[in-house]
mmCIF file with all atom_site columns, C-alpha atoms in Angstrom:
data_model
loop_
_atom_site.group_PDB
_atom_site.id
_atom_site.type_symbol
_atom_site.label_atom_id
_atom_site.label_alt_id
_atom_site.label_comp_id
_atom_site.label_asym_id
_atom_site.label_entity_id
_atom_site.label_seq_id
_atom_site.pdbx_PDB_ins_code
_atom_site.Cartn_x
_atom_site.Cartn_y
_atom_site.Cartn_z
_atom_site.occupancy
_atom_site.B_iso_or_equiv
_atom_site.pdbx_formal_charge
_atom_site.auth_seq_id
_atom_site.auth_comp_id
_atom_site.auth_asym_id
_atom_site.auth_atom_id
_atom_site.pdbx_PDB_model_num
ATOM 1  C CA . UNK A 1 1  ? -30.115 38.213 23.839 1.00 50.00 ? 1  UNK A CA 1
ATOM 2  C CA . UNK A 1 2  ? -30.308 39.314 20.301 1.00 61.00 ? 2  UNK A CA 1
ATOM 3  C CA . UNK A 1 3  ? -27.781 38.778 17.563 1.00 79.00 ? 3  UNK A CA 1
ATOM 4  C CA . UNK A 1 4  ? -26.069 42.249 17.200 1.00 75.00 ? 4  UNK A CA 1
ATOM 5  C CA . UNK A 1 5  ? -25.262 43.050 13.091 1.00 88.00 ? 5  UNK A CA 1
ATOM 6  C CA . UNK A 1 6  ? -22.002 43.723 12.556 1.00 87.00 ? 6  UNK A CA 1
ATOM 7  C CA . UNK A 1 7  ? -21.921 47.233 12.262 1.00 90.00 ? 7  UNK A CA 1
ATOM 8  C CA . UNK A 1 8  ? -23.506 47.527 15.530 1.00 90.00 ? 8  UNK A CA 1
ATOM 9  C CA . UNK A 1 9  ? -20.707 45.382 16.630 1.00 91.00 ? 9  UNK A CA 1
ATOM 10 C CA . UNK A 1 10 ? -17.693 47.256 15.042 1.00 93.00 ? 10 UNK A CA 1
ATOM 11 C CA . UNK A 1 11 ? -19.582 50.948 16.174 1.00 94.00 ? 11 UNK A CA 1
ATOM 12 C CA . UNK A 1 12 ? -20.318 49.663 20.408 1.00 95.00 ? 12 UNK A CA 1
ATOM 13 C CA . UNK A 1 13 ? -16.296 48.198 20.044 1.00 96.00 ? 13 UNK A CA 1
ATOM 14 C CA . UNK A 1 14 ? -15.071 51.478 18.646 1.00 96.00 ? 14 UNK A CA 1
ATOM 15 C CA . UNK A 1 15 ? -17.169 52.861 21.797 1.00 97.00 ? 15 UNK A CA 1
ATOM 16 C CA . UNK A 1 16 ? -15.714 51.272 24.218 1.00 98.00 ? 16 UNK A CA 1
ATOM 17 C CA . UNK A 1 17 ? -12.247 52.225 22.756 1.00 98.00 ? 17 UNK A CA 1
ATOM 18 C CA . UNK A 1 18 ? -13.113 55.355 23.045 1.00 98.00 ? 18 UNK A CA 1
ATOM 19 C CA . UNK A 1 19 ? -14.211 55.451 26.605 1.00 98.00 ? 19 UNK A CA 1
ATOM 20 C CA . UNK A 1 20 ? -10.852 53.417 27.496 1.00 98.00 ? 20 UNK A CA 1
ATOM 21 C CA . UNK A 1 21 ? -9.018  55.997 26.203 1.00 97.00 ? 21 UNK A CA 1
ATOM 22 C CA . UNK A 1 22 ? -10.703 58.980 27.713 1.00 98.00 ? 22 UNK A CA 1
ATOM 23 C CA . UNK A 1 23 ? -10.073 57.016 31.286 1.00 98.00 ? 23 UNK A CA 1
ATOM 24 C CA . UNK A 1 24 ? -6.924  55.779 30.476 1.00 98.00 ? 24 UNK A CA 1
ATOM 25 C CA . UNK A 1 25 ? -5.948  59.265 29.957 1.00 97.00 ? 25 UNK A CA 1
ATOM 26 C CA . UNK A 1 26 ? -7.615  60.698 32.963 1.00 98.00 ? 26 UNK A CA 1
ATOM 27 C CA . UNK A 1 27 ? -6.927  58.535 35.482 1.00 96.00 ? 27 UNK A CA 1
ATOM 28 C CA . UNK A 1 28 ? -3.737  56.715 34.054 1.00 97.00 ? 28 UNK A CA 1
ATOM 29 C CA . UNK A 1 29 ? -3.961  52.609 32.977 1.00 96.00 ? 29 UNK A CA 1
ATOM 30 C CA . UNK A 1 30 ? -2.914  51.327 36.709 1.00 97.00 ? 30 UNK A CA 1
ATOM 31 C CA . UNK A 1 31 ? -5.897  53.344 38.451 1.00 98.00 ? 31 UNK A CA 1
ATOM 32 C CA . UNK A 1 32 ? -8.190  53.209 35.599 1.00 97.00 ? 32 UNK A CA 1
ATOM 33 C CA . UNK A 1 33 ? -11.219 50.437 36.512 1.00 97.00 ? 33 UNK A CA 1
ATOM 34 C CA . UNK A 1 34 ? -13.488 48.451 34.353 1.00 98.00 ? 34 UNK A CA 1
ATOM 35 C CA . UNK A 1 35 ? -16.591 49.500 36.300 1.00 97.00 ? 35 UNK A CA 1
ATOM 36 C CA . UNK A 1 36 ? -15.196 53.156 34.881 1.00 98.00 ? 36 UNK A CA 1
ATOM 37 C CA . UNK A 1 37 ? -14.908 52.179 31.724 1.00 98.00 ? 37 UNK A CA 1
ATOM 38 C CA . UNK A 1 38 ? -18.374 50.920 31.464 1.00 98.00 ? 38 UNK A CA 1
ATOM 39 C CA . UNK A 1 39 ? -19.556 53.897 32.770 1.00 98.00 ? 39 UNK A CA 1
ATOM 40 C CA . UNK A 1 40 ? -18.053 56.419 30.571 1.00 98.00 ? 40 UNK A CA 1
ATOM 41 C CA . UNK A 1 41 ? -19.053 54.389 27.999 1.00 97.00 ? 41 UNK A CA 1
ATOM 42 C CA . UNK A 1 42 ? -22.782 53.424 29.008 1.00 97.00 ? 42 UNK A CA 1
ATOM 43 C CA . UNK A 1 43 ? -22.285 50.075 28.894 1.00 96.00 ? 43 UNK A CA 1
ATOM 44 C CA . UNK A 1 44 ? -22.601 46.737 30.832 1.00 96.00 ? 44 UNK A CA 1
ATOM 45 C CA . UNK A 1 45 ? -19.934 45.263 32.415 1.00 96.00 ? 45 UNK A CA 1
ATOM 46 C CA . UNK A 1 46 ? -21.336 41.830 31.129 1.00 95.00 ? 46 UNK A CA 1
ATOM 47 C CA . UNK A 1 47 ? -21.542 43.939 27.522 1.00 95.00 ? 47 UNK A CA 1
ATOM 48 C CA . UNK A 1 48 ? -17.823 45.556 27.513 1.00 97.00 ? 48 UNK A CA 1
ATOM 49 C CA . UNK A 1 49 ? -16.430 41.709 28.646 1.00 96.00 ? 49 UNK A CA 1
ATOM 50 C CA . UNK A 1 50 ? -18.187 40.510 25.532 1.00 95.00 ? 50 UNK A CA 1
ATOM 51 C CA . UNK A 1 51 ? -15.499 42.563 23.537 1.00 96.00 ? 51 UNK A CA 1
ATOM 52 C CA . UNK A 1 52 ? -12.745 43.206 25.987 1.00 97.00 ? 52 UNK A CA 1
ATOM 53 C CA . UNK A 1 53 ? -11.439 40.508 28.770 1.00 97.00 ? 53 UNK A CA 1
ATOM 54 C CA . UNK A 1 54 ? -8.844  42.930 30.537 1.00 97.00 ? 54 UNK A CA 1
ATOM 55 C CA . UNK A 1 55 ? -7.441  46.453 29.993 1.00 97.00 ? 55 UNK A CA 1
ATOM 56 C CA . UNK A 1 56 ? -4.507  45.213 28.530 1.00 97.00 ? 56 UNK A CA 1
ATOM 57 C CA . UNK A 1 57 ? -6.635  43.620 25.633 1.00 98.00 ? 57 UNK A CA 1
ATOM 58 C CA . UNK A 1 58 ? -8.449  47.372 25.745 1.00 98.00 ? 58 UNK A CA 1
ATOM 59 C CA . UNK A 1 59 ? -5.037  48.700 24.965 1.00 97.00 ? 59 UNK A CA 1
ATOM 60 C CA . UNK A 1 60 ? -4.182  46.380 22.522 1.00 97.00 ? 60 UNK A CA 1
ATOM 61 C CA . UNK A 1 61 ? -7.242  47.036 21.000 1.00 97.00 ? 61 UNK A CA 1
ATOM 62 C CA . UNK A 1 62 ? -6.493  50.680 20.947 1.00 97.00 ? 62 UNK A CA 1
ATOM 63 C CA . UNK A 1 63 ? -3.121  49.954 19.849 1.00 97.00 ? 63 UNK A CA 1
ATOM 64 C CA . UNK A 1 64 ? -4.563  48.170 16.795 1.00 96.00 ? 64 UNK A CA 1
ATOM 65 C CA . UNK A 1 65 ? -6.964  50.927 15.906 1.00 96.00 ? 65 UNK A CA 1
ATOM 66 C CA . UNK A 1 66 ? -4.032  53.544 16.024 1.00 93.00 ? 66 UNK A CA 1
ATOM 67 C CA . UNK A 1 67 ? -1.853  51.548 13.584 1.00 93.00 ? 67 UNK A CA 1
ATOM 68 C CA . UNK A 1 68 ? -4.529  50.604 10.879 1.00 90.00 ? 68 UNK A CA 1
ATOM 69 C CA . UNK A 1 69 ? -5.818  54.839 11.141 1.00 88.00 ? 69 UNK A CA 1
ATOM 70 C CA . UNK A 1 70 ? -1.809  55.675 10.816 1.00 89.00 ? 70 UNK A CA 1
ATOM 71 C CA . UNK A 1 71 ? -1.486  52.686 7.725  1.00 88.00 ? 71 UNK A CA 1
ATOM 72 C CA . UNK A 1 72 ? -4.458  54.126 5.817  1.00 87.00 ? 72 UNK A CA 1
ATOM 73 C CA . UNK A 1 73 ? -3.351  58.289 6.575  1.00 88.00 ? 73 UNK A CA 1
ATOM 74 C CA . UNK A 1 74 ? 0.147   56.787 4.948  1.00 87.00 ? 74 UNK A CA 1
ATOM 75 C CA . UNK A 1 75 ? -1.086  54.550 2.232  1.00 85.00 ? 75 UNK A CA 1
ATOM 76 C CA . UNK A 1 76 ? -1.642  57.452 -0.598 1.00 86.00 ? 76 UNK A CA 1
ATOM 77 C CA . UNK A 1 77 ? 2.090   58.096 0.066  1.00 83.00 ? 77 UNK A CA 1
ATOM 78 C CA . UNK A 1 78 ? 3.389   54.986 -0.586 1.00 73.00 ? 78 UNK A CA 1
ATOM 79 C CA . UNK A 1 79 ? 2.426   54.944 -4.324 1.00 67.00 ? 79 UNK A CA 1
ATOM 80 C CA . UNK A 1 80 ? 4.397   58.231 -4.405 1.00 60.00 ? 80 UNK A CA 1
ATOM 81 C CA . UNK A 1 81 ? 7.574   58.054 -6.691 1.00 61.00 ? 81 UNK A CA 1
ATOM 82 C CA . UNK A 1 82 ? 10.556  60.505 -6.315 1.00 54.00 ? 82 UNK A CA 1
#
């Protein structure tokens, strides 16, 4: 298999983040499966293993996202002076 660039790499991960959290929401974390993962997000199951072993590294992962989007939306405001 072909060497994905890393773009391709960040934009499939961001993906599958996505589709975890559209399950995640709809059928709750416990109920949630891999298999529906991959499907909402028209993957693999081999391909979403390559970047995720488990739904708890799919939540850390989302978990991560959330806090670097909520560092950079707070960053201008942190040069701010009273």
């Amino acid at each position: 298999m072909p060497k994905l660039k890393p773009d391709t790499q960040r934009a499939r991960r961001e993906a599958i983040l996505d589709a975890a959290e559209i399950c995640f929401a709809r059928s709750g974390f416990h109920r949630c499966t891999m298999h529906e993962i991959c499907k909402e997000a028209g993957i693999s199951p081999g391909a979403l293993y390559v970047y995720f072993a488990s739904k708890e590294d799919l939540i850390a992962g989302l978990a991560e996202r959330d806090r670097s989007e909520f560092q950079e939306r707070i960053a201008p405001i942190g040069g701010a002076r009273d």
